[in-house]
Amino acid sequence: MIAFIIRRLIQSIGVLLAVALIAFTMFRFVGDPVNQMVGVETSAAEREQIRKSLGLDDPVVVQFGRYVAKAASLDFGISYQFRQPVTKLLAERMPATLELALVSSAFALAVGIAMGVYTALRRNGWLAQVFQAVSLVGVSLPTFLTGILLIYVFSVLLGWLPSFGRGDVVAVGSWWTTGLLTWTGLRALILPAITLGLFQMTLIMRLVRAEMLEVLRTDYIKFARARGLSQRAIHFGHALKNTLVPVITIAGLQLGSVIAFAIITETVFQWPGMGILFLQAVQNVDIPIMAAYLLFIAFLFVVINLVVDLLYAAVDPRLKSTVTAS
Amino acid sequence: MSRSIRRLIATAAVGLALVASTAEAKTFRFAFQGDYKSLDPYSLNETFTLGMHAAVYEGLTKRGPNLEILPGLAEKWEVSEDGLRWRFTLRKGVKFHNGEDFTADDVIFSAERVRADGSDLKTRVPADAKFVKVDDHTVDVVLTSPNPTLNAEWHNWYIMSKKWAEANNSAKPTSASASTPSHASLNENGTGPFIIESHQPGVKTVWKPNPNWWEKPKHNLTEVIFTPIASDATRVAALLSGEVDWIDPVPLQDVDRVNASANAQVLQGPELRTIFLGFDQYRDELKYSSVKGKNPFKDVRVRKAFYQAIDIEAIKTKVMRGASVPSALMISPLLFDRAGEFKRFPYDPEGAKKLLAEAGYANGFEVGMDCPNDRYVNDERICQAVVGMLARVGVKVNLNAQPKAKYFAKVLASGGYDTSLYLLGWTPSSFDSLSILVNLYGCRDEKGNGGNNNLGNYCNPKVEELTKQVRMETDKKKRDALIAQVYDIVQNQEAGYIPLHQQALAWGVSKKVKLVQRADNEFHLYWVTKE
């Protein structure tokens, strides 16, 4: 098991290097950072000097080598726009993104599983039909549209919830900040969490429903019925448990994409997380932030994959041998 | 589930009512599309940032609501007979936010710092100006040649504390390529009406009024909170829902919606920036054109034909929804007294065709055009309109519209001025024509020395000569005559550029708030009052 984890981590370094290399080649096409850093009247000679001091004149290979060497010690350089260390900026923004991602995933899981089970058990009930219709909307509407719709209804028309920002936050420990402990923070979280979680929610709902229907047709459920077990025990003790393996895979992998795709939700709600930092970095050609963010996301996916593999083993003992053997 | 949501909504509504009743109404919240990045007043020469600095920092001069120059930290100033020595008398009893007294040493220090490497505002103070301390509250500025516009841009050359900057390792400006963050980019110590309580760049900035400010405040605020909101729709929603009291900009398509709402309106006014088209008049063969072996834009008839092919009124009504002022000059009429004497070439597609035929392009030609799509109001749509209008006189334009980061990387010096025809905007930072004469009309070399932003390198020795005289002339009337002469040559005789319009400012303002909208688009907190 330990060897498996170590092997996975070593593979992840390869993945990170590949991501860094691809990112670096792409950065040559996003524009000239120096023009974004100075006012229009800055003379040509001065621009040239800034470019030189940033090392932008060096060949890409040299820049890449320098970057990897520094990144190995977690030094991702200084943001061009903010003139602050990128590590510090990302650390400041990370709690916002992770909190949003976790809350919306929890929302998606809880509501998605509940709705999935319900629609599977009461296939022809009118509420189940409504859930099905809602899920169709959730799958097909793009995030930015849902976000703007929610803002329009709940902030502008009804005036119930804030349209942007994270509300008041409290510091927990040395670097984490949380909005979960304040009233304004909780209120600010509702709309973005729904927006971000809606897609996963419908996905999970449809997945649970399909799996559940499948499982309910199997022989051991029939036997369970024949043995006279209560409906409750059959549905939740046997059927639901056996539908959870694919759900965990999807939910786990989706957590990665929830964090990565929080970019759009964060932009719509001006949520001060890493995603909006990244998007603005792209607009301003802030290469250090872009590179560090992409690496972070790549790392996140590697870790999540690993965790999902380990969780499999916990849920389904049959998989333990394959995990240890691979 | 639906019941739990209903309960949630009910509690949220109660919470909102509570918040509304307890909060004092003097908190002013506002949102801008971009960030307030560095607090270092010399790091970035950009309109919004400079206006924000004015909440905490002050210059020797100020600009009033109509851009008139007013005394700031200098009570008064006088110029010697020969124009080579300016004497500034500094205000007494002014204190920095940390309690230090403001003295002549701070002015001299700030003059050095603003011209040091890494400063983006070097041009605010001429390199040859020597600052001499006469006593603690008098400073002489000694020049090598007369300069009538010496203090024209000093309202946003902000004075910093020498002691504070030196004690905090910030004696040099936070340069664009600094490898360590500077104290001055995250903290402030100005003399201005507000004190920054917290600043998290890109997230939130909070100000409290400065109780020891030397002037009687015109604002009535007890707290100010700034949040950037990048998304247009969200920014407008935040204004309409009353969560913020001021936004900039309001997208043109939302202006009517905001005006129709109960709690906000759009404050529109002419901006100083002029949007214009420029030609490559330098290369012997255009980089992007079907014409080979020669450059059609070197021919004044072709430039004039392009000018006359453009229906500026159509751009105003269709593209800008009325929110623009067509311009005959490269400068706003607010900034040049004799602007009224100049007229645009009339819209005349037939005349344009004739001119093209005379120049030998009876069948038109093809040319590439560069345009930003996220820099100016409806920039890409203006370019598309121009493409259509030029098509009517037989010129086929291949439009390349891209985000500003890519656009500027291509067309500015760093990209080798890689363009044949382009759209650009220019605001003269000194509020004076000289900025245009130097930056847009001045000849440049390949690397951009000289008229750095003269992308197409319009170059005329006669104009260069006149620009030199404008620099030195101290008599306003004679100076204006020289400037008018330059405009006559470049615009009327040579059609060196095609000025299009001044776009309109569009601020979204809550009806509870009164404030001043200045044409330079700097937003100043010290004029804000809230009911």
XYZ file of C-alpha atoms in Angstrom, chain B residues 68-383:
316
model
C -8.911 73.668 -12.413
C -5.559 73.693 -10.598
C -5.975 74.441 -6.891
C -3.514 74.668 -4.008
C -2.904 71.383 -2.231
C -0.012 70.783 0.101
C 1.493 73.939 -1.380
C -0.483 77.002 -0.319
C 0.823 79.066 -3.185
C 3.581 79.265 -5.757
C 5.207 81.916 -7.888
C 7.419 81.821 -10.951
C 10.477 84.030 -11.401
C 10.698 86.536 -14.293
C 12.844 84.281 -16.465
C 10.614 81.269 -15.747
C 13.512 79.225 -14.426
C 12.705 79.255 -10.713
C 9.420 78.253 -9.125
C 8.945 78.942 -5.413
C 6.422 76.755 -3.572
C 5.195 77.767 -0.118
C 4.147 74.665 1.771
C 1.138 74.406 4.039
C 1.968 74.470 7.734
C 0.473 72.164 10.367
C -0.103 69.268 7.971
C 0.559 65.852 9.491
C 1.067 62.441 7.950
C -1.195 59.649 9.146
C 1.489 58.397 11.530
C 1.698 61.815 13.173
C 4.887 63.130 11.549
C 4.957 66.745 10.379
C 4.967 67.433 6.662
C 8.020 69.494 5.659
C 10.137 70.526 2.691
C 12.316 67.427 3.144
C 9.367 65.237 2.226
C 8.812 67.186 -0.994
C 12.455 66.892 -1.983
C 12.465 63.201 -1.120
C 9.288 62.605 -3.129
C 10.773 64.450 -6.114
C 13.740 62.089 -6.039
C 11.628 59.007 -5.498
C 9.174 59.722 -8.305
C 12.062 60.021 -10.751
C 13.924 56.949 -9.477
C 14.150 53.659 -11.363
C 10.996 51.617 -11.059
C 8.692 54.618 -10.938
C 5.939 54.643 -13.539
C 5.371 58.381 -13.053
C 8.834 59.634 -13.964
C 7.436 62.187 -16.388
C 5.491 63.961 -13.623
C 8.622 65.849 -12.592
C 11.084 66.889 -15.330
C 14.439 65.149 -15.051
C 16.312 68.478 -15.114
C 14.297 70.093 -12.299
C 16.387 70.683 -9.173
C 14.584 70.881 -5.847
C 16.142 73.235 -3.317
C 15.050 73.568 0.290
C 14.806 77.220 1.309
C 13.386 76.577 4.748
C 11.134 73.938 6.296
C 8.114 75.229 4.437
C 9.551 76.677 1.242
C 10.921 74.783 -1.737
C 12.436 76.218 -4.912
C 12.339 74.290 -8.153
C 15.160 75.313 -10.459
C 14.822 74.553 -14.168
C 17.253 74.700 -17.065
C 14.613 75.949 -19.494
C 11.224 77.586 -18.880
C 8.383 75.118 -18.515
C 4.902 76.617 -18.321
C 3.265 73.260 -17.574
C 5.661 72.291 -14.776
C 2.944 71.664 -12.196
C 0.191 70.579 -14.601
C 0.428 66.947 -13.499
C 1.372 67.470 -9.876
C -2.099 66.787 -8.532
C -1.299 63.112 -8.798
C 2.360 63.297 -7.956
C 1.671 62.415 -4.334
C 3.944 63.460 -1.500
C 5.303 60.683 0.684
C 6.983 60.888 4.074
C 10.758 60.706 3.874
C 11.233 59.291 7.369
C 8.529 56.678 6.991
C 9.672 55.499 3.566
C 13.288 55.242 4.638
C 12.460 53.502 7.920
C 10.377 50.935 6.048
C 12.835 50.157 3.315
C 10.693 51.886 0.687
C 12.948 54.749 -0.338
C 12.799 53.448 -3.915
C 9.505 52.916 -5.737
C 8.174 49.395 -5.890
C 9.347 48.590 -9.372
C 7.492 46.431 -11.815
C 10.141 43.751 -11.530
C 10.825 43.896 -7.793
C 11.630 40.494 -6.351
C 10.536 41.343 -2.838
C 7.255 42.993 -1.902
C 7.695 46.502 -0.633
C 6.176 47.937 2.526
C 4.834 50.919 0.609
C 2.862 48.728 -1.772
C 0.787 47.292 1.075
C 0.755 50.200 3.539
C 0.247 53.926 3.248
C 1.284 57.009 5.150
C -0.193 60.025 3.421
C -1.623 63.326 4.537
C -5.026 62.879 2.892
C -8.640 62.782 4.096
C -8.840 59.011 4.538
C -6.739 56.373 6.241
C -6.595 52.829 4.929
C -7.743 50.416 7.574
C -7.208 47.229 5.614
C -6.088 46.434 2.101
C -6.191 43.046 0.466
C -5.321 43.616 -3.181
C -7.897 42.206 -5.551
C -10.350 41.509 -2.720
C -11.252 44.442 -0.521
C -9.983 47.787 0.735
C -11.434 49.642 3.723
C -10.927 53.330 4.565
C -11.777 55.366 7.656
C -11.822 59.174 7.629
C -8.697 60.927 8.873
C -9.788 62.902 11.977
C -6.683 65.107 11.805
C -6.995 66.205 8.199
C -5.960 69.815 7.690
C -8.954 70.697 5.553
C -12.604 70.641 6.518
C -13.996 67.462 4.899
C -16.612 67.836 2.181
C -17.610 64.190 2.523
C -19.758 62.866 5.380
C -18.627 59.245 5.334
C -17.652 57.184 8.357
C -16.411 54.184 6.427
C -15.611 53.340 2.810
C -15.409 49.829 1.374
C -14.096 48.991 -2.079
C -14.534 45.664 -3.855
C -13.516 44.959 -7.431
C -16.310 43.323 -9.457
C -14.992 42.134 -12.780
C -18.190 40.750 -14.254
C -20.366 43.421 -15.902
C -23.670 41.748 -15.057
C -22.771 41.248 -11.400
C -21.529 44.823 -11.039
C -24.804 46.185 -12.365
C -26.777 43.750 -10.181
C -24.860 44.869 -7.099
C -25.793 48.487 -7.839
C -29.434 47.723 -8.546
C -29.796 45.655 -5.374
C -28.305 48.514 -3.359
C -25.275 46.530 -2.176
C -22.944 49.130 -3.635
C -23.415 52.867 -4.112
C -21.128 53.464 -7.069
C -19.930 51.369 -10.002
C -17.734 52.040 -12.974
C -18.243 51.357 -15.769
C -21.899 50.725 -16.554
C -21.965 48.809 -19.856
C -23.759 50.910 -22.502
C -26.472 48.279 -23.007
C -27.386 48.501 -19.300
C -27.649 52.282 -19.080
C -31.411 52.368 -19.679
C -32.040 49.566 -17.210
C -30.115 51.351 -14.457
C -31.881 54.638 -15.160
C -35.243 52.886 -15.007
C -34.501 51.434 -11.578
C -35.735 52.945 -8.356
C -32.457 53.305 -6.501
C -29.762 54.174 -8.998
C -28.975 56.222 -12.058
C -26.208 56.595 -14.619
C -24.019 59.650 -14.507
C -22.751 60.220 -18.027
C -20.297 62.851 -19.084
C -17.649 63.384 -21.728
C -14.348 61.748 -21.000
C -10.985 63.221 -21.936
C -9.807 60.179 -23.863
C -9.941 60.486 -27.627
C -10.408 57.352 -29.726
C -8.715 57.496 -33.105
C -7.402 55.521 -36.069
C -3.755 55.569 -37.075
C -1.885 54.524 -40.222
C 1.516 52.996 -40.743
C 3.213 55.862 -42.610
C 6.731 54.609 -42.070
C 7.340 51.286 -43.766
C 8.015 51.409 -47.503
C 5.614 48.533 -47.963
C 2.695 47.818 -45.646
C 2.995 44.584 -43.681
C -0.649 43.694 -44.167
C -1.872 44.804 -47.562
C -2.485 43.695 -51.116
C -0.474 46.686 -52.338
C 3.101 45.584 -52.888
C 6.234 47.654 -53.333
C 4.773 50.852 -51.908
C 2.851 52.162 -48.939
C -0.499 53.714 -49.875
C -0.732 55.461 -46.495
C 2.222 57.650 -47.379
C -0.168 59.362 -49.793
C -2.232 62.060 -48.100
C -5.102 61.443 -50.573
C -5.496 57.869 -49.326
C -5.513 58.962 -45.686
C -8.060 61.626 -46.458
C -10.189 59.150 -48.394
C -10.268 56.843 -45.363
C -11.227 59.799 -43.184
C -14.100 60.835 -45.461
C -15.359 57.287 -45.776
C -16.170 57.160 -42.074
C -19.688 58.087 -41.052
C -18.999 59.288 -37.530
C -22.651 60.050 -36.776
C -23.568 56.451 -37.536
C -20.892 55.263 -35.128
C -22.268 57.627 -32.518
C -25.899 56.579 -32.818
C -25.537 52.904 -33.718
C -22.410 51.725 -31.955
C -22.119 54.131 -29.033
C -25.853 54.568 -28.398
C -25.356 58.300 -28.339
C -22.674 58.112 -25.657
C -19.872 59.749 -27.599
C -18.828 63.155 -28.871
C -17.375 63.113 -32.405
C -14.045 64.907 -32.459
C -12.096 66.840 -35.063
C -8.952 66.837 -32.955
C -6.884 64.313 -31.067
C -7.696 66.201 -27.875
C -10.921 66.805 -26.006
C -12.412 70.276 -26.586
C -12.381 70.646 -22.780
C -8.608 70.750 -22.886
C -7.911 73.106 -25.782
C -9.583 76.492 -25.929
C -9.367 76.821 -29.696
C -10.758 73.358 -30.445
C -13.948 74.959 -31.761
C -12.088 76.299 -34.801
C -11.509 72.805 -36.121
C -14.009 70.761 -38.103
C -13.970 67.151 -39.175
C -13.714 66.344 -42.875
C -17.318 65.758 -43.873
C -18.584 62.215 -44.432
C -18.361 61.855 -48.205
C -17.984 58.351 -49.635
C -18.135 59.627 -53.230
C -15.331 62.085 -52.530
C -13.388 59.292 -50.875
C -13.708 57.100 -53.955
C -12.529 59.968 -56.135
C -9.494 60.572 -53.924
C -8.628 56.878 -54.009
C -8.901 56.875 -57.796
C -6.639 59.931 -58.035
C -4.095 58.138 -55.879
C -4.195 55.173 -58.242
C -6.456 52.863 -56.280
C -9.637 53.120 -58.315
C -10.396 49.500 -57.507
C -9.495 49.891 -53.852
C -7.092 47.593 -52.031
C -6.847 45.242 -49.088
C -5.393 46.160 -45.732
C -5.168 44.542 -42.293
C -6.444 46.397 -39.236
C -5.659 45.835 -35.553
C -8.156 46.511 -32.837
C -8.469 45.748 -29.118
C -11.705 44.152 -27.912
C -11.594 44.755 -24.170
C -9.900 48.115 -23.763
C -12.239 50.953 -24.810
C -16.011 51.248 -24.834
C -17.309 49.039 -27.691
C -13.884 49.098 -29.317
C -14.375 46.029 -31.468
C -17.765 47.188 -32.671
C -16.326 50.542 -33.713
C -13.751 48.695 -35.793
